[in-house]
Coordinates of C-alpha atoms in Angstrom, one line a residue:
Chain A
X1 CA -51.2 -3.9 -60.4
X2 CA -47.8 -2.6 -61.3
X3 CA -44.7 -4.6 -61.6
X4 CA -42.5 -2.8 -59.1
X5 CA -38.9 -4.9 -57.6
X6 CA -38.4 -6.3 -54.2
X7 CA -37.9 -3.8 -51.9
X8 CA -33.9 -3.8 -52.2
X9 CA -32.3 -2.9 -49.2
X10 CA -29.4 -0.5 -50.1
X11 CA -26.3 -0.2 -48.0
X12 CA -25.5 3.6 -46.8
X13 CA -22.2 4.9 -47.5
X14 CA -21.1 4.8 -44.3
X15 CA -22.1 1.1 -43.6
X16 CA -18.9 -0.5 -44.9
X17 CA -18.2 -4.2 -44.8
X18 CA -16.8 -4.4 -41.9
X19 CA -18.1 -2.5 -40.0
X20 CA -21.6 -4.6 -40.6
X21 CA -20.0 -8.0 -40.1
X22 CA -18.2 -5.9 -36.3
X23 CA -22.3 -5.0 -35.9
X24 CA -23.2 -7.9 -36.2
X25 CA -21.1 -10.5 -34.4
X26 CA -21.3 -7.6 -31.2
X27 CA -25.5 -7.6 -31.4
X28 CA -25.2 -11.3 -31.6
X29 CA -23.9 -11.2 -28.3
X30 CA -25.9 -8.5 -27.1
X31 CA -28.6 -10.7 -27.8
X32 CA -27.3 -13.9 -26.1
X33 CA -26.8 -10.8 -22.3
X34 CA -30.4 -10.8 -23.0
X35 CA -32.2 -13.7 -23.9
X36 CA -29.6 -16.6 -22.6
X37 CA -31.8 -18.5 -20.9
X38 CA -34.3 -18.7 -23.9
X39 CA -31.3 -19.7 -26.2
X40 CA -30.6 -22.7 -24.1
X41 CA -31.9 -26.1 -23.2
X42 CA -29.9 -26.6 -20.6
X43 CA -28.7 -24.9 -17.7
X44 CA -25.5 -23.8 -17.4
X45 CA -24.8 -24.8 -13.7
X46 CA -26.8 -28.1 -13.8
X47 CA -25.0 -31.6 -14.2
X48 CA -26.8 -32.8 -17.1
X49 CA -24.8 -35.3 -18.7
X50 CA -21.9 -37.8 -18.7
X51 CA -18.5 -35.4 -18.2
X52 CA -16.5 -35.0 -20.9
X53 CA -18.4 -36.1 -23.8
X54 CA -17.2 -35.1 -26.8
X55 CA -19.9 -32.5 -28.4
X56 CA -22.7 -34.6 -30.1
X57 CA -26.5 -33.7 -31.3
X58 CA -27.7 -33.7 -27.2
X59 CA -24.4 -31.1 -26.5
X60 CA -23.8 -29.2 -29.2
X61 CA -20.4 -28.1 -28.0
X62 CA -19.8 -31.0 -25.3
X63 CA -19.7 -31.6 -21.6
X64 CA -17.4 -30.2 -19.4
X65 CA -15.8 -32.5 -16.4
X66 CA -18.5 -31.5 -13.9
X67 CA -21.4 -32.6 -17.0
X68 CA -22.2 -29.0 -17.5
X69 CA -23.5 -27.9 -20.7
X70 CA -21.0 -25.9 -22.7
X71 CA -23.1 -24.5 -25.5
X72 CA -25.3 -23.5 -22.6
X73 CA -22.4 -21.8 -20.3
X74 CA -20.7 -20.3 -22.9
X75 CA -23.8 -18.4 -23.9
X76 CA -24.1 -17.6 -20.0
X77 CA -20.8 -16.0 -20.1
X78 CA -22.5 -13.2 -22.1
X79 CA -24.5 -12.5 -18.9
X80 CA -21.2 -12.1 -17.0
X81 CA -18.3 -10.4 -19.7
X82 CA -20.3 -8.2 -21.2
X83 CA -22.4 -6.4 -18.6
X84 CA -18.3 -6.3 -16.6
X85 CA -16.7 -4.7 -19.0
X86 CA -19.6 -1.9 -20.1
X87 CA -19.0 -1.4 -15.7
X88 CA -15.0 -1.0 -16.2
X89 CA -15.9 1.3 -18.8
X90 CA -18.7 3.4 -18.0
X91 CA -16.6 3.8 -14.2
X92 CA -12.9 4.7 -15.7
X93 CA -14.7 6.8 -18.4
X94 CA -16.6 8.9 -15.3
X95 CA -13.8 9.0 -13.1
X96 CA -10.9 9.5 -15.9
X97 CA -13.2 12.2 -17.4
X98 CA -13.6 14.1 -14.0
X99 CA -10.2 14.1 -13.5
X100 CA -9.3 14.8 -16.7
X101 CA -11.1 17.4 -17.5
X102 CA -10.4 18.9 -13.6
X103 CA -7.2 18.9 -14.7
X104 CA -7.4 20.2 -18.1
X105 CA -9.6 23.3 -16.5
X106 CA -8.3 24.1 -14.1
X107 CA -4.1 23.5 -14.2
X108 CA -1.5 24.0 -11.9
X109 CA -1.3 22.4 -9.3
X110 CA -4.1 20.3 -9.6
X111 CA -3.2 19.3 -13.1
X112 CA 0.0 18.5 -11.6
X113 CA -0.9 15.9 -9.3
X114 CA -3.7 14.4 -11.0
X115 CA -1.2 13.7 -14.5
X116 CA 1.6 12.4 -12.6
X117 CA -1.4 10.1 -10.8
X118 CA -1.9 8.7 -14.1
X119 CA 2.0 8.9 -15.7
X120 CA 2.8 6.4 -13.2
X121 CA 0.0 4.1 -13.3
X122 CA 0.5 3.4 -17.4
X123 CA 4.3 2.8 -16.2
X124 CA 3.1 -0.6 -15.7
X125 CA 2.0 -3.1 -17.8
X126 CA -1.6 -3.0 -17.1
X127 CA -1.8 -6.9 -17.3
X128 CA 0.5 -6.8 -13.9
X129 CA -1.3 -4.2 -12.5
X130 CA -4.0 -5.4 -12.7
X131 CA -2.9 -8.8 -11.2
X132 CA -1.9 -7.4 -8.6
X133 CA -4.9 -4.9 -7.4
X134 CA -6.7 -8.2 -8.4
X135 CA -4.9 -10.3 -5.7
X136 CA -4.9 -8.0 -3.0
X137 CA -8.6 -7.0 -3.1
X138 CA -8.6 -11.2 -3.4
X139 CA -10.2 -13.4 -6.2
X140 CA -13.8 -12.9 -7.5
X141 CA -15.6 -10.5 -10.4
X142 CA -16.6 -7.0 -8.2
X143 CA -12.2 -7.4 -7.4
X144 CA -11.7 -8.1 -10.8
X145 CA -13.4 -5.0 -12.3
X146 CA -12.6 -2.8 -9.5
X147 CA -8.4 -3.7 -10.9
X148 CA -9.8 -2.9 -14.4
X149 CA -11.1 0.5 -13.4
X150 CA -7.6 1.7 -12.0
X151 CA -5.8 0.1 -14.6
X152 CA -8.0 2.2 -16.9
X153 CA -8.9 4.9 -16.1
X154 CA -6.1 7.2 -16.9
X155 CA -6.2 6.3 -20.2
X156 CA -10.2 8.6 -20.3
X157 CA -7.8 10.9 -17.6
X158 CA -5.9 11.9 -20.7
X159 CA -7.9 12.5 -24.1
X160 CA -9.8 14.7 -22.0
X161 CA -7.6 16.4 -20.5
X162 CA -5.9 16.7 -24.0
X163 CA -9.6 18.0 -25.2
X164 CA -10.2 20.0 -22.7
X165 CA -7.1 21.9 -23.3
X166 CA -7.6 22.0 -27.1
X167 CA -12.1 23.3 -26.8
X168 CA -10.9 25.8 -24.0
X169 CA -8.7 27.9 -26.4
X170 CA -12.0 28.3 -29.2
X171 CA -13.2 31.4 -29.5
X172 CA -17.1 31.0 -28.2
X173 CA -15.2 30.3 -24.6
X174 CA -13.5 33.7 -24.7
X175 CA -17.0 34.8 -25.6
X176 CA -18.8 32.9 -22.5
X177 CA -15.7 34.4 -20.0
X178 CA -15.6 37.8 -21.1
X179 CA -20.0 37.9 -21.1
X180 CA -19.9 36.8 -17.1
X181 CA -20.4 33.5 -17.1
X182 CA -18.7 31.6 -14.0
X183 CA -16.0 28.4 -14.1
X184 CA -18.6 25.8 -13.8
X185 CA -20.7 26.8 -16.0
X186 CA -18.2 27.6 -18.9
X187 CA -16.4 23.9 -17.9
X188 CA -20.1 22.2 -17.9
X189 CA -22.7 24.6 -20.6
X190 CA -19.2 26.0 -23.4
X191 CA -16.2 23.1 -23.0
X192 CA -17.5 19.8 -21.6
X193 CA -20.2 19.2 -24.2
X194 CA -17.3 19.3 -27.2
X195 CA -15.0 17.0 -25.7
X196 CA -17.2 13.9 -25.6
X197 CA -17.6 12.8 -28.6
X198 CA -13.9 11.5 -28.9
X199 CA -13.7 9.8 -25.3
X200 CA -17.2 8.1 -25.6
X201 CA -15.0 6.7 -29.4
X202 CA -12.7 5.5 -27.8
X203 CA -14.6 3.8 -24.8
X204 CA -16.4 2.1 -26.6
X205 CA -13.6 0.9 -29.0
X206 CA -12.2 0.0 -25.6
X207 CA -14.9 -2.7 -24.7
X208 CA -13.5 -5.7 -26.6
X209 CA -10.4 -4.4 -25.1
X210 CA -11.7 -4.5 -21.8
X211 CA -13.1 -7.5 -22.5
X212 CA -10.2 -10.1 -22.8
X213 CA -8.8 -8.6 -19.7
X214 CA -10.8 -9.7 -17.8
X215 CA -11.2 -13.4 -19.0
X216 CA -7.2 -12.9 -19.2
X217 CA -7.9 -12.2 -15.0
X218 CA -10.6 -15.2 -14.5
X219 CA -8.1 -17.4 -16.2
X220 CA -5.4 -17.3 -14.0
X221 CA -7.8 -17.4 -11.0
X222 CA -8.6 -14.2 -9.8
X223 CA -11.7 -13.0 -11.6
X224 CA -14.7 -15.5 -11.8
X225 CA -14.7 -17.8 -8.6
X226 CA -16.3 -21.7 -9.5
X227 CA -19.7 -22.8 -10.8
X228 CA -19.6 -19.1 -13.0
X229 CA -19.7 -19.8 -16.5
X230 CA -17.4 -17.0 -17.0
X231 CA -15.5 -17.4 -20.2
X232 CA -11.7 -16.8 -18.5
X233 CA -12.2 -19.5 -16.3
X234 CA -14.1 -21.7 -18.8
X235 CA -10.8 -21.8 -20.5
X236 CA -8.7 -22.1 -17.8
X237 CA -11.2 -25.6 -17.1
X238 CA -10.4 -26.6 -20.2
X239 CA -6.4 -26.1 -19.6
X240 CA -7.0 -28.1 -17.4
X241 CA -9.0 -30.8 -19.6
X242 CA -6.5 -30.3 -21.9
X243 CA -7.3 -33.2 -23.7
X244 CA -10.8 -33.0 -24.3
X245 CA -10.4 -30.5 -26.7
X246 CA -14.2 -28.9 -27.2
X247 CA -14.2 -27.7 -23.0
X248 CA -12.1 -24.9 -24.4
X249 CA -13.7 -24.3 -28.2
X250 CA -16.8 -22.2 -26.7
X251 CA -15.6 -19.7 -24.3
X252 CA -12.5 -19.4 -26.7
X253 CA -14.9 -18.3 -30.0
X254 CA -17.1 -16.6 -27.4
X255 CA -14.2 -14.4 -26.6
X256 CA -12.8 -14.1 -30.0
X257 CA -15.9 -13.4 -31.1
X258 CA -17.4 -10.4 -29.3
X259 CA -13.8 -9.0 -29.9
X260 CA -13.6 -9.4 -33.1
X261 CA -16.5 -7.7 -33.3
X262 CA -15.6 -4.3 -31.8
X263 CA -12.0 -4.8 -33.4
X264 CA -14.6 -5.0 -37.0
X265 CA -16.3 -1.2 -35.7
X266 CA -13.6 0.0 -34.7
X267 CA -11.6 -0.5 -38.1
X268 CA -14.4 0.3 -40.3
X269 CA -15.2 4.0 -38.2
X270 CA -11.3 4.1 -39.1
X271 CA -12.5 4.0 -42.9
X272 CA -14.3 6.1 -42.6
X273 CA -13.1 8.8 -40.7
X274 CA -9.6 8.5 -42.3
X275 CA -10.6 7.7 -46.2
X276 CA -6.7 8.5 -46.9
X277 CA -6.3 4.8 -45.3
X278 CA -7.9 2.9 -48.1
Chain B
X1 CA 17.3 17.6 -28.2
X2 CA 19.8 17.2 -25.2
X3 CA 17.3 19.1 -23.2
X4 CA 15.3 17.1 -24.0
X5 CA 16.9 13.9 -23.5
X6 CA 17.9 15.4 -20.3
X7 CA 14.8 15.6 -18.4
X8 CA 13.2 12.5 -19.8
X9 CA 16.2 11.5 -17.1
X10 CA 16.0 13.8 -14.6
X11 CA 12.2 12.4 -14.5
X12 CA 13.0 8.4 -14.4
X13 CA 13.8 8.5 -10.4
X14 CA 10.5 10.1 -10.0
X15 CA 8.4 7.9 -11.8
X16 CA 10.2 4.8 -10.2
X17 CA 9.4 6.4 -7.2
X18 CA 6.0 6.6 -8.2
X19 CA 5.6 2.9 -9.6
X20 CA 7.1 1.6 -6.1
X21 CA 4.6 4.2 -4.1
X22 CA 1.7 2.7 -6.4
X23 CA 2.7 -1.1 -6.5
X24 CA 3.1 -1.0 -2.4
X25 CA -0.3 1.4 -1.6
X26 CA -2.3 -0.9 -3.9
X27 CA -1.4 -4.6 -2.6
X28 CA -1.7 -2.7 1.5
X29 CA -5.0 -2.2 0.6
X30 CA -6.3 -5.9 1.4
X31 CA -8.9 -7.4 2.2
X32 CA -6.8 -11.2 1.4
X33 CA -5.2 -11.9 4.5
X34 CA -1.4 -12.8 3.8
X35 CA -1.4 -15.4 7.3
X36 CA -2.9 -18.1 5.3
X37 CA -0.3 -18.2 2.9
X38 CA 2.6 -18.3 5.8
X39 CA 1.0 -19.9 8.9
X40 CA -0.3 -23.2 8.0
X41 CA -4.3 -23.4 8.5
X42 CA -3.9 -25.6 12.3
X43 CA -1.3 -23.0 13.3
X44 CA -3.9 -20.1 12.7
X45 CA -4.5 -21.1 15.7
X46 CA -2.3 -20.7 17.9
X47 CA -1.3 -16.9 18.9
X48 CA 2.3 -17.6 19.6
X49 CA 2.8 -18.7 16.1
X50 CA 0.7 -16.6 14.6
X51 CA 1.8 -13.2 16.5
X52 CA 6.1 -14.8 15.2
X53 CA 4.9 -14.4 11.7
X54 CA 3.4 -11.2 12.0
X55 CA 6.5 -9.7 13.6
X56 CA 8.9 -11.4 11.2
X57 CA 7.1 -9.8 8.3
X58 CA 6.2 -6.5 9.5
X59 CA 2.6 -7.2 9.3
X60 CA 2.2 -5.9 12.3
X61 CA 3.5 -2.1 11.6
X62 CA 1.8 0.1 10.7
X63 CA 1.6 1.0 7.0
X64 CA 3.7 4.1 6.7
X65 CA 6.7 2.5 8.8
X66 CA 5.6 -0.5 6.2
X67 CA 6.3 1.5 3.1
X68 CA 9.4 3.4 4.8
X69 CA 11.1 0.1 5.8
X70 CA 9.8 -1.7 2.0
X71 CA 11.3 1.2 0.4
X72 CA 14.7 1.3 3.0
X73 CA 15.5 -2.4 1.7
X74 CA 14.5 -2.2 -1.6
X75 CA 17.0 0.7 -1.9
X76 CA 19.8 -2.3 -0.6
X77 CA 18.6 -3.8 -3.6
X78 CA 16.3 -6.7 -1.0
X79 CA 12.3 -7.1 -2.1
X80 CA 11.8 -9.2 0.9
X81 CA 11.8 -12.7 0.6
X82 CA 8.6 -14.8 -1.1
X83 CA 5.9 -16.4 1.5
X84 CA 5.7 -19.0 -1.2
X85 CA 9.2 -20.4 -2.2
X86 CA 10.5 -18.5 0.7
X87 CA 13.7 -17.3 -1.3
X88 CA 14.7 -13.6 -1.4
X89 CA 11.9 -12.5 -3.9
X90 CA 14.9 -9.9 -5.9
X91 CA 17.2 -13.1 -6.4
X92 CA 14.1 -15.0 -7.9
X93 CA 12.8 -12.3 -10.4
X94 CA 16.1 -12.5 -11.1
X95 CA 16.3 -15.0 -11.9
X96 CA 13.7 -15.0 -13.7
X97 CA 14.1 -12.1 -15.7
X98 CA 15.8 -14.0 -18.9
X99 CA 13.5 -15.8 -19.6
X100 CA 11.2 -13.4 -20.3
X101 CA 13.1 -11.6 -22.3
X102 CA 14.0 -14.4 -24.3
X103 CA 10.5 -15.1 -25.3
X104 CA 9.8 -11.5 -25.5
X105 CA 12.7 -10.7 -28.0
X106 CA 11.9 -13.8 -29.7
X107 CA 7.9 -12.8 -30.1
X108 CA 9.0 -9.4 -30.8
X109 CA 11.6 -10.8 -34.1
X110 CA 8.1 -13.0 -35.5
X111 CA 6.2 -10.0 -35.2
X112 CA 8.5 -7.3 -36.7
X113 CA 9.1 -10.2 -39.6
X114 CA 5.7 -10.7 -39.6
X115 CA 4.3 -7.3 -39.7
X116 CA 6.6 -6.1 -41.8
X117 CA 6.7 -8.4 -45.1
X118 CA 2.8 -8.5 -45.0
X119 CA 2.0 -4.5 -44.5
X120 CA 4.4 -4.3 -47.6
X121 CA 2.8 -6.5 -49.0
X122 CA -0.8 -5.1 -48.2
X123 CA 0.3 -1.5 -49.0
X124 CA 1.6 -2.4 -52.5
X125 CA -1.3 -5.1 -53.5
X126 CA -3.6 -2.7 -52.5
X127 CA -7.8 -3.3 -52.1
X128 CA -6.6 -7.1 -53.6
X129 CA -7.0 -10.3 -51.7
X130 CA -3.8 -10.7 -50.7
X131 CA -4.3 -6.6 -48.8
X132 CA -8.3 -8.3 -47.4
X133 CA -6.2 -11.2 -45.7
X134 CA -3.5 -8.9 -44.3
X135 CA -6.6 -7.2 -42.6
X136 CA -8.0 -10.1 -41.3
X137 CA -4.7 -12.1 -40.2
X138 CA -4.0 -8.8 -38.0
X139 CA -7.4 -8.3 -36.8
X140 CA -7.7 -11.8 -35.6
X141 CA -4.3 -11.0 -33.9
X142 CA -6.1 -8.3 -32.0
X143 CA -9.3 -10.3 -30.2
X144 CA -8.0 -13.8 -30.0
X145 CA -6.7 -14.2 -26.3
X146 CA -3.7 -15.6 -26.3
X147 CA -4.7 -18.0 -23.3
X148 CA -7.1 -19.8 -25.7
X149 CA -4.7 -19.4 -28.5
X150 CA -1.4 -21.2 -27.4
X151 CA -4.0 -24.1 -26.1
X152 CA -5.2 -24.5 -29.2
X153 CA -1.5 -24.4 -31.3
X154 CA -0.4 -26.6 -28.9
X155 CA -3.5 -29.5 -29.1
X156 CA -2.8 -29.0 -32.7
X157 CA 0.7 -28.5 -33.4
X158 CA 1.8 -31.2 -30.4
X159 CA -0.9 -33.5 -29.8
X160 CA -2.0 -33.8 -32.8
X161 CA 0.9 -33.8 -35.4
X162 CA 3.3 -34.2 -33.5
X163 CA 5.6 -31.9 -35.4
X164 CA 6.4 -29.1 -32.5
X165 CA 7.3 -29.6 -28.9
X166 CA 4.8 -29.2 -25.9
X167 CA 5.6 -26.9 -23.3
X168 CA 8.9 -26.5 -21.9
X169 CA 12.1 -24.6 -22.6
X170 CA 14.0 -27.8 -23.7
X171 CA 12.7 -31.3 -23.7
X172 CA 11.6 -33.1 -20.7
X173 CA 15.0 -35.5 -20.6
X174 CA 17.2 -33.3 -21.6
X175 CA 19.8 -32.0 -18.7
X176 CA 19.6 -28.1 -18.9
X177 CA 23.0 -26.1 -20.2
X178 CA 24.5 -24.8 -16.5
X179 CA 23.0 -20.9 -16.0
X180 CA 25.3 -18.0 -17.8
X181 CA 22.7 -15.5 -19.3
X182 CA 19.7 -17.1 -18.7
X183 CA 18.7 -17.2 -21.9
X184 CA 18.3 -21.1 -22.9
X185 CA 19.6 -19.9 -26.7
X186 CA 22.8 -18.5 -25.7
X187 CA 23.8 -20.9 -22.8
X188 CA 23.4 -24.4 -24.7
X189 CA 25.4 -22.2 -27.2
X190 CA 27.8 -21.4 -25.1
X191 CA 27.9 -24.8 -23.4
X192 CA 28.8 -26.1 -26.8
X193 CA 25.7 -28.1 -27.4
X194 CA 24.1 -27.6 -31.5
X195 CA 22.0 -30.0 -31.0
X196 CA 20.3 -28.8 -27.5
X197 CA 20.0 -25.3 -28.5
X198 CA 18.3 -26.3 -31.7
X199 CA 16.0 -27.8 -29.2
X200 CA 15.7 -24.9 -27.3
X201 CA 15.0 -23.1 -31.0
X202 CA 12.5 -25.8 -31.5
X203 CA 10.7 -25.2 -28.1
X204 CA 10.3 -21.4 -28.9
X205 CA 8.6 -21.3 -31.6
X206 CA 4.9 -21.8 -30.3
X207 CA 5.1 -19.6 -28.1
X208 CA 6.7 -16.8 -29.6
X209 CA 4.3 -17.6 -32.1
X210 CA 1.8 -17.0 -29.7
X211 CA 3.3 -13.6 -27.6
X212 CA 3.9 -12.1 -31.5
X213 CA 0.5 -12.5 -33.7
X214 CA -1.0 -9.3 -32.2
X215 CA 2.0 -7.4 -32.7
X216 CA 2.5 -8.4 -35.7
X217 CA -1.4 -7.2 -36.5
X218 CA -0.4 -3.8 -35.0
X219 CA 3.2 -3.6 -37.3
X220 CA 1.7 -4.7 -40.0
X221 CA -1.5 -1.8 -40.4
X222 CA 1.2 1.1 -39.9
X223 CA 3.3 -0.2 -42.3
X224 CA 0.5 -0.8 -44.9
X225 CA -0.7 2.9 -43.9
X226 CA 2.6 4.8 -44.2
X227 CA 4.1 2.4 -47.3
X228 CA 0.7 4.0 -49.3
X229 CA 2.1 7.0 -48.7
X230 CA 6.3 7.0 -49.4
X231 CA 4.6 5.1 -52.9
X232 CA 2.5 8.0 -53.7
X233 CA 5.7 10.4 -53.7
X234 CA 7.1 11.8 -56.0
X235 CA 10.7 10.5 -55.3
X236 CA 9.1 7.0 -55.7
X237 CA 8.2 8.1 -59.6
X238 CA 11.9 9.2 -60.1
X239 CA 13.5 6.0 -58.4
X240 CA 11.2 4.3 -62.1
X241 CA 11.4 6.6 -63.6
X242 CA 15.3 6.0 -63.6
X243 CA 14.2 2.2 -64.1
X244 CA 14.8 0.4 -60.8
X245 CA 13.0 -2.7 -60.2
X246 CA 9.6 -3.0 -58.8
X247 CA 11.5 -5.3 -55.9
X248 CA 14.6 -1.9 -55.0
X249 CA 12.3 0.8 -55.4
X250 CA 10.1 -0.8 -52.4
X251 CA 12.7 -2.2 -50.8
X252 CA 14.9 0.5 -50.6
X253 CA 12.9 3.3 -51.7
X254 CA 10.1 3.2 -50.2
X255 CA 11.0 0.7 -46.9
X256 CA 13.3 2.8 -45.8
X257 CA 11.2 5.4 -45.1
X258 CA 9.2 3.6 -43.1
X259 CA 10.9 2.7 -40.9
X260 CA 11.5 5.0 -37.8
X261 CA 7.9 4.8 -37.3
X262 CA 7.9 1.2 -37.4
X263 CA 10.7 0.6 -35.2
X264 CA 8.9 2.9 -32.6
X265 CA 5.9 1.1 -32.7
X266 CA 8.2 -2.1 -32.5
X267 CA 9.4 -0.7 -29.1
X268 CA 5.9 0.7 -27.8
X269 CA 5.1 -3.3 -28.6
X270 CA 6.7 -4.2 -25.7
X271 CA 4.3 -3.4 -23.3
X272 CA 1.5 -5.7 -25.1
X273 CA 4.2 -8.0 -24.7
X274 CA 5.0 -8.3 -21.2
X275 CA 1.5 -8.6 -20.8
X276 CA 0.8 -11.0 -23.0
X277 CA 4.0 -12.8 -21.4
X278 CA 2.5 -13.5 -18.5
X279 CA 0.0 -15.6 -19.7
X280 CA 2.0 -17.3 -22.7
X281 CA 4.6 -18.5 -20.0
X282 CA 1.3 -20.1 -18.0
X283 CA 0.5 -21.8 -20.9
X284 CA 3.9 -22.7 -22.1
X285 CA 5.3 -23.7 -18.4
X286 CA 7.5 -21.0 -19.0
X287 CA 9.6 -19.9 -15.9
X288 CA 9.4 -16.6 -16.4
X289 CA 8.9 -13.6 -14.5
X290 CA 5.3 -13.8 -15.5
X291 CA 4.1 -17.6 -14.5
X292 CA 6.0 -16.0 -11.5
X293 CA 3.6 -13.1 -11.7
X294 CA 0.6 -15.8 -11.4
X295 CA 2.0 -17.9 -9.5
X296 CA 2.1 -15.4 -6.5
X297 CA -0.9 -13.6 -7.6
X298 CA -2.5 -16.7 -7.0
X299 CA -1.1 -17.8 -3.8
X300 CA -1.5 -14.4 -2.2
X301 CA 2.7 -14.1 -2.1
X302 CA 2.4 -9.7 -1.6
X303 CA 6.3 -9.4 -1.4
X304 CA 6.8 -11.1 -4.9
X305 CA 3.8 -9.7 -6.3
X306 CA 4.6 -6.3 -5.2
X307 CA 8.1 -7.0 -6.2
X308 CA 7.5 -8.8 -9.6
X309 CA 4.8 -5.3 -10.2
X310 CA 7.8 -3.3 -10.0
X311 CA 10.7 -4.5 -11.9
X312 CA 7.9 -4.8 -14.2
X313 CA 6.9 -1.6 -14.0
X314 CA 11.0 -0.4 -14.4
X315 CA 11.5 -2.6 -17.7
X316 CA 8.3 -1.2 -19.1
X317 CA 9.9 2.6 -18.6
X318 CA 12.7 1.8 -19.4
X319 CA 12.1 0.2 -22.5
X320 CA 9.8 3.1 -23.2
X321 CA 11.5 6.0 -22.5
X322 CA 14.4 4.5 -25.1
X323 CA 12.5 4.1 -27.6
X324 CA 10.7 7.6 -27.6
X325 CA 14.7 8.7 -27.6
X326 CA 15.1 6.9 -30.1
X327 CA 12.9 8.5 -32.5
X328 CA 13.4 11.8 -31.4
X329 CA 17.1 11.1 -32.7
X330 CA 16.6 9.5 -35.9
X331 CA 13.7 11.5 -36.4
X332 CA 15.7 15.6 -36.3
X333 CA 12.1 17.0 -38.0
X334 CA 10.6 15.9 -34.3
X335 CA 12.0 19.2 -32.2
X336 CA 10.5 18.6 -28.8
X337 CA 11.7 21.5 -25.7

C-alpha cells in the first residue's frame, strides 16, 4: 500500500474567501427554502408554547406573542422571501431587457419614449415609489411583488440598452446586415446573445437588495399579511414586543445573513474582475 | 459646460411633470377603496353620505378629469386634503420636511466622516487587519435592514445600558421650542436654550448612525479605491522625497485628490438616505416625511401618498441635478456636450 496524503481540497484561484463565505450563506438559505419543513421541529403557524418565551432548548429562538416558534418561522420565512426576490428580479429583467433592447436597437421615437419612462421612474426614491404602488394595490405579497417590479425594471432597461448600443457597432453585426439578415435575426442571433452576461450578473447581485426592499415593505405592513412567516413582518411583530428582544432576532439575522451572502459574492467577483483593487 | 447645465435645467420641468403623472397614475390604478378611509364603516351603507364624500374628493370623476384637476390644483400649490389628518397635504409635508432633512443631513455627516476615515485607513494599511475590518464594516452596512438595526441599537443603548435616549427628537418631558426652521438643533439655539440643543443632538445620534452606516460603507470603499490609485502616483513619491511627513502626504496630497468622486458619491447617497429615512423614522418615532408616508400608505390616504411621493421625487431630482453640476464644475476634464 503506497503512502498517499489525504485528498486535499485545493482552492481554485477564483474562489476567494469572500466568495466562499458568500456562496455558503446563500446556499444555506437556498436549502432552507426547499427543506424548511424537514429542518424544523415545530409548525411555523401553530401555537406550540407559552407566549413570549425567551430562548430555551425547546425553542432555540424563543416564541412570539402568539406562542409560535421563532426559529421555525425564521427558516420558513426563506420560502417567502427568496421566491419573491427571484420573481421580482426575473420579471424585472424580462421587462427591462426587452424594452431596453428595443430602445437601443430601434432608436428614434421608441428609444425616446422608453428611456424617458425609465428616467422618470428612476427619479423617485425607490422605497417611496414602491410604497405608493403597494399601498394603492392593497396589502399582500403579490401586490408588493408587482410594486417592486415597477420600481426595478428600469435599472435593467438602462443596462440592456447600453449593451445593445455597444454590441450593435461591432463588425460581425455589420457583416450580418451586409449578408442580408433581417432586423429581427440580427437582434436575436447576433446582438442579444452578447448582451446577457452583464445583465444577468447584475441581476444576481440585486437579489439581496430586493430581499431587503421586500422585507421593508412587509415591515411597514404593505407586504405579507398575518400569519405568513415573512421576515419583515416578523420584525414588525418584534417591534411591538420591544422588550422580548428574541422575537425580532431570528428574522433580523436571516435578512442580514442572506443579503450579506449576496454582497460577499458581489465583492468577491468584483475583486476577481478588477484585480487592481486588491 | 454651460450648455450641459442649461440642457439639464430645461429638462427639469418635464421630469417633474413626469413624476407627477407617474405618481398620479400608479396610485390611481387601485384596488384598495379610499372610501373606507373617509367614511366610517357604519356610514358606508348610507348612499347619501357615500355620494357626498365621493363628490367632495372628486372620486366620481373619470381618471383624465381627476388628473387635470390634480395638476391644476398642484400649480397653485394645492395637493389636496389628507383623508387622515384633514389638513392640506402641502402644509403637512412642508411641516414635516425639515425633520427629515435634519436627520438625512446628520446621517450624511456621520456617513461621510466614518466613510472617509475608514477609506483612508484601509488604503494606507491595505491588506492588513484594518483593511479587512473596513471591508466587513462596509459589507455589513449595506446588508443590515435599517429597521432591525434601529430596534437592536435602541434596545441595547437605550433600554439595556441607558446611555442614549429613546425615540423622538427631544426628551418627552421637554417643551419643544417654537418652530422657526423646523430643524430642532437650530430652533433650540434660536430659542436660546442650550440644554435643549444638547438634548436634540443627543436624540440625533442613534438614528443618524443607523441611517448613515450603509452610506459610510459605500463611501469608504470608494475612497479606498481612489486613494490606492493616487498613492501610487509619482507626485506622492516627490512629496515624500521632499521630506513631507506621512500624515501630510496622505491628507494634504493624496486625500485632496480624491475629493471630487467622494463628494459625488455623497451627493448620490441622498437617494439611499431618503429611502432609509422612511424606515428609520418609523423606528425612532421621528415626525418627518418618512413616517408621514408610512402612515399615509397604511391608512390608504391617497392625497397624502401622492403628495409625499411627488415631493420625495422632486427633492431627489434636485439633489441629483446639483451633484451632477457640481461634478462637472469641480472636474474640468469632464467634457459633456
